[in-house]
mmCIF file of C-alpha atoms in Angstrom:
data_model
loop_
_atom_site.group_PDB
_atom_site.id
_atom_site.type_symbol
_atom_site.label_atom_id
_atom_site.label_comp_id
_atom_site.label_asym_id
_atom_site.label_seq_id
_atom_site.Cartn_x
_atom_site.Cartn_y
_atom_site.Cartn_z
ATOM 1 C CA MET A 2 -7.650 14.602 -16.531
ATOM 2 C CA ALA A 3 -4.290 13.767 -16.121
ATOM 3 C CA SER A 4 -1.705 11.877 -17.886
ATOM 4 C CA LEU A 5 -2.204 7.466 -17.408
ATOM 5 C CA ALA A 6 0.294 4.998 -17.291
ATOM 6 C CA ILE A 7 -0.430 1.373 -18.215
ATOM 7 C CA GLU A 8 0.807 -1.352 -16.560
ATOM 8 C CA ILE A 9 0.402 -4.728 -17.546
ATOM 9 C CA THR A 10 1.428 -8.059 -16.177
ATOM 10 C CA THR A 11 0.965 -11.589 -15.964
ATOM 11 C CA SER A 12 2.349 -12.151 -12.422
ATOM 12 C CA LEU A 13 -0.330 -13.400 -9.148
ATOM 13 C CA GLY A 14 3.456 -11.287 -7.215
ATOM 14 C CA SER A 15 2.690 -8.200 -9.239
ATOM 15 C CA PRO A 16 2.316 -5.135 -7.249
ATOM 16 C CA VAL A 17 0.276 -4.125 -11.170
ATOM 17 C CA TYR A 18 -1.242 -7.803 -9.826
ATOM 18 C CA ASP A 19 -1.987 -6.579 -6.040
ATOM 19 C CA ASP A 20 -3.522 -3.509 -7.213
ATOM 20 C CA ALA A 21 -6.282 -5.116 -9.527
ATOM 21 C CA LEU A 22 -6.966 -7.313 -6.539
ATOM 22 C CA ALA A 23 -7.540 -4.387 -4.665
ATOM 23 C CA ILE A 24 -9.485 -2.142 -7.089
ATOM 24 C CA ARG A 25 -11.470 -5.271 -7.843
ATOM 25 C CA GLN A 26 -11.807 -5.939 -3.750
ATOM 26 C CA GLU A 27 -13.488 -2.119 -3.755
ATOM 27 C CA VAL A 28 -16.108 -2.284 -6.724
ATOM 28 C CA PHE A 29 -17.275 -5.511 -7.061
ATOM 29 C CA VAL A 30 -17.527 -6.728 -3.213
ATOM 30 C CA GLN A 31 -17.816 -3.677 -1.354
ATOM 31 C CA GLU A 32 -19.451 -1.577 -3.396
ATOM 32 C CA GLN A 33 -21.279 -4.214 -4.835
ATOM 33 C CA HIS A 34 -21.488 -7.072 -3.302
ATOM 34 C CA VAL A 35 -20.081 -9.070 -4.782
ATOM 35 C CA PRO A 36 -19.509 -12.345 -3.070
ATOM 36 C CA ALA A 37 -15.674 -12.589 -1.945
ATOM 37 C CA ASP A 38 -15.548 -15.600 -3.321
ATOM 38 C CA LEU A 39 -17.075 -15.248 -6.916
ATOM 39 C CA GLU A 40 -14.420 -12.068 -7.398
ATOM 40 C CA VAL A 41 -11.197 -14.534 -7.287
ATOM 41 C CA ASP A 42 -11.578 -17.264 -9.405
ATOM 42 C CA SER A 43 -10.267 -20.057 -11.818
ATOM 43 C CA ASP A 44 -8.825 -17.449 -14.194
ATOM 44 C CA GLU A 45 -6.577 -16.058 -11.617
ATOM 45 C CA GLY A 46 -3.496 -17.316 -13.411
ATOM 46 C CA LYS A 47 -4.666 -17.493 -16.984
ATOM 47 C CA ALA A 48 -4.876 -14.016 -17.462
ATOM 48 C CA ILE A 49 -3.212 -11.088 -18.751
ATOM 49 C CA TYR A 50 -4.154 -8.001 -15.845
ATOM 50 C CA PHE A 51 -4.416 -3.679 -17.235
ATOM 51 C CA VAL A 52 -4.062 -1.634 -14.088
ATOM 52 C CA ALA A 53 -4.578 2.188 -15.408
ATOM 53 C CA TYR A 54 -2.222 4.514 -12.494
ATOM 54 C CA ASP A 55 -2.108 8.638 -12.650
ATOM 55 C CA ASP A 56 0.695 10.503 -12.369
ATOM 56 C CA ASP A 57 1.838 9.417 -8.590
ATOM 57 C CA HIS A 58 0.988 6.114 -9.574
ATOM 58 C CA HIS A 59 -2.302 5.518 -7.774
ATOM 59 C CA ALA A 60 -3.837 2.609 -9.148
ATOM 60 C CA GLU A 61 -7.445 4.364 -10.975
ATOM 61 C CA GLY A 62 -9.058 0.934 -13.126
ATOM 62 C CA THR A 63 -8.187 -2.082 -13.504
ATOM 63 C CA VAL A 64 -9.403 -4.949 -16.785
ATOM 64 C CA ARG A 65 -8.133 -8.521 -17.373
ATOM 65 C CA LEU A 66 -8.453 -10.153 -20.493
ATOM 66 C CA VAL A 67 -8.509 -13.783 -20.783
ATOM 67 C CA PRO A 68 -7.407 -15.585 -23.830
ATOM 68 C CA ASP A 69 -8.604 -18.619 -25.561
ATOM 69 C CA GLU A 70 -7.920 -20.981 -27.496
ATOM 70 C CA HIS A 71 -9.728 -19.931 -30.521
ATOM 71 C CA GLY A 72 -8.128 -15.977 -30.371
ATOM 72 C CA VAL A 73 -11.112 -14.619 -28.844
ATOM 73 C CA GLY A 74 -9.964 -12.266 -25.952
ATOM 74 C CA ASP A 75 -12.322 -12.296 -22.236
ATOM 75 C CA VAL A 76 -12.382 -8.846 -21.590
ATOM 76 C CA GLN A 77 -13.170 -9.402 -17.503
ATOM 77 C CA ARG A 78 -13.681 -7.821 -14.344
ATOM 78 C CA MET A 79 -13.560 -4.528 -15.717
ATOM 79 C CA ALA A 80 -13.399 -2.065 -12.624
ATOM 80 C CA VAL A 81 -13.072 1.797 -12.179
ATOM 81 C CA ARG A 82 -13.114 3.257 -8.469
ATOM 82 C CA LYS A 83 -15.693 5.385 -7.221
ATOM 83 C CA THR A 84 -13.578 8.304 -6.882
ATOM 84 C CA ASP A 85 -11.904 8.255 -10.259
ATOM 85 C CA ARG A 86 -15.196 7.803 -12.738
ATOM 86 C CA HIS A 87 -16.120 9.545 -15.469
ATOM 87 C CA HIS A 88 -12.654 10.851 -16.215
ATOM 88 C CA GLY A 89 -12.433 8.435 -19.733
ATOM 89 C CA ILE A 90 -9.554 5.858 -17.764
ATOM 90 C CA GLY A 91 -12.453 2.593 -18.626
ATOM 91 C CA ARG A 92 -12.366 4.128 -21.398
ATOM 92 C CA VAL A 93 -8.581 4.068 -21.404
ATOM 93 C CA LEU A 94 -8.379 0.212 -20.444
ATOM 94 C CA LEU A 95 -9.777 -0.878 -22.675
ATOM 95 C CA ASN A 96 -8.102 0.626 -25.425
ATOM 96 C CA ALA A 97 -4.914 -0.700 -24.192
ATOM 97 C CA VAL A 98 -6.524 -3.931 -23.696
ATOM 98 C CA ALA A 99 -7.959 -3.148 -27.740
ATOM 99 C CA ASP A 100 -4.156 -2.182 -28.975
ATOM 100 C CA TYR A 101 -2.604 -6.106 -26.795
ATOM 101 C CA ALA A 102 -5.423 -7.928 -28.763
ATOM 102 C CA ALA A 103 -4.637 -6.291 -31.998
ATOM 103 C CA LYS A 104 -0.684 -7.134 -31.855
ATOM 104 C CA ASN A 105 -1.364 -10.157 -30.510
ATOM 105 C CA ALA A 106 -3.722 -11.498 -32.978
ATOM 106 C CA TYR A 107 -7.162 -11.893 -31.366
ATOM 107 C CA ALA A 108 -9.569 -12.218 -33.945
ATOM 108 C CA ALA A 109 -12.300 -10.776 -31.275
ATOM 109 C CA LEU A 110 -12.214 -9.551 -28.231
ATOM 110 C CA LEU A 111 -15.424 -10.606 -25.602
ATOM 111 C CA LEU A 112 -17.298 -9.200 -22.829
ATOM 112 C CA HIS A 113 -20.255 -9.327 -20.722
ATOM 113 C CA ALA A 114 -21.095 -6.346 -19.398
ATOM 114 C CA GLN A 115 -23.362 -5.184 -16.346
ATOM 115 C CA VAL A 116 -26.816 -3.826 -18.398
ATOM 116 C CA HIS A 117 -26.714 -0.154 -17.086
ATOM 117 C CA ALA A 118 -22.863 -0.119 -19.058
ATOM 118 C CA ILE A 119 -23.838 -0.842 -22.599
ATOM 119 C CA PRO A 120 -23.611 2.063 -23.836
ATOM 120 C CA PHE A 121 -20.341 2.533 -22.386
ATOM 121 C CA TYR A 122 -19.352 -0.679 -23.996
ATOM 122 C CA GLU A 123 -21.004 0.223 -27.404
ATOM 123 C CA LYS A 124 -18.898 4.035 -27.791
ATOM 124 C CA LEU A 125 -15.593 1.214 -27.713
ATOM 125 C CA GLY A 126 -16.804 -0.133 -30.104
ATOM 126 C CA TYR A 127 -19.113 -3.441 -28.448
ATOM 127 C CA THR A 128 -22.024 -4.511 -29.802
ATOM 128 C CA LEU A 129 -24.871 -6.719 -28.217
ATOM 129 C CA THR A 130 -24.661 -10.729 -28.828
ATOM 130 C CA ASP A 131 -28.069 -12.566 -29.126
ATOM 131 C CA ARG A 132 -27.462 -13.492 -25.802
ATOM 132 C CA PRO A 133 -30.184 -13.187 -23.931
ATOM 133 C CA GLU A 134 -29.890 -11.360 -20.301
ATOM 134 C CA PHE A 135 -28.051 -13.040 -17.568
ATOM 135 C CA LEU A 136 -27.194 -12.908 -14.060
ATOM 136 C CA ASP A 137 -23.463 -13.243 -12.460
ATOM 137 C CA ALA A 138 -22.977 -12.912 -9.249
ATOM 138 C CA GLY A 139 -27.456 -11.321 -9.381
ATOM 139 C CA ILE A 140 -25.912 -8.430 -11.655
ATOM 140 C CA ARG A 141 -28.387 -8.753 -14.529
ATOM 141 C CA HIS A 142 -25.882 -9.052 -17.742
ATOM 142 C CA ARG A 143 -25.624 -8.977 -21.509
ATOM 143 C CA GLU A 144 -22.388 -10.455 -23.524
ATOM 144 C CA MET A 145 -20.419 -7.695 -26.127
ATOM 145 C CA VAL A 146 -18.444 -8.687 -28.713
ATOM 146 C CA LYS A 147 -15.951 -6.414 -30.513
ATOM 147 C CA PRO A 148 -13.853 -8.154 -33.859
ATOM 148 C CA LEU A 149 -10.596 -6.995 -34.268
ATOM 149 C CA ALA A 150 -7.608 -6.481 -36.990
ATOM 150 C CA ALA A 151 -4.505 -8.077 -36.473
ATOM 151 C CA ASP A 152 -1.666 -5.797 -36.261
ATOM 152 C CA THR A 153 1.316 -6.713 -37.436
ATOM 153 C CA LYS A 154 3.751 -4.725 -35.856
ATOM 154 C CA GLY A 155 4.192 -7.417 -33.445
ATOM 155 C CA ALA A 156 3.723 -9.011 -30.368
ATOM 156 C CA ASN A 157 3.299 -6.726 -27.570
ATOM 157 C CA HIS A 158 5.369 -7.822 -24.505
ATOM 158 C CA VAL A 159 4.259 -8.602 -20.815
ATOM 159 C CA GLN A 160 6.602 -7.721 -17.416
#
């Protein structure tokens, strides 16, 4: 795998956010047929966006993190372009999210995994909660959680 650079932003005017939206449009709306009006939601302005770029600055994958008031980060909109899958990009993105969350004293990460992706998330330390399977945008999901140990090295800076 070529090296990846992870760029992080909270700005909805950032090129990083634009790349995140383009990947989400491609994966969720075009490939998985999620209605476009469900894909962009009220969490856009609250989220921290992570985008993985290859050596040529081609955006390959994205994920967003939405903090809550209880110190839990909601991991959402995990997507890797079809042509870039199975190269470890999702793992790198989720490790970047976990590092960011630990450095910012999050207690845990929570996500809603598409059922077919549960084994992928389990390899990264997420476990299923007691919440039963549910449909989100017509796709089967399960809730998963990953407890975190706070990192005392200080906060990560977001551009």
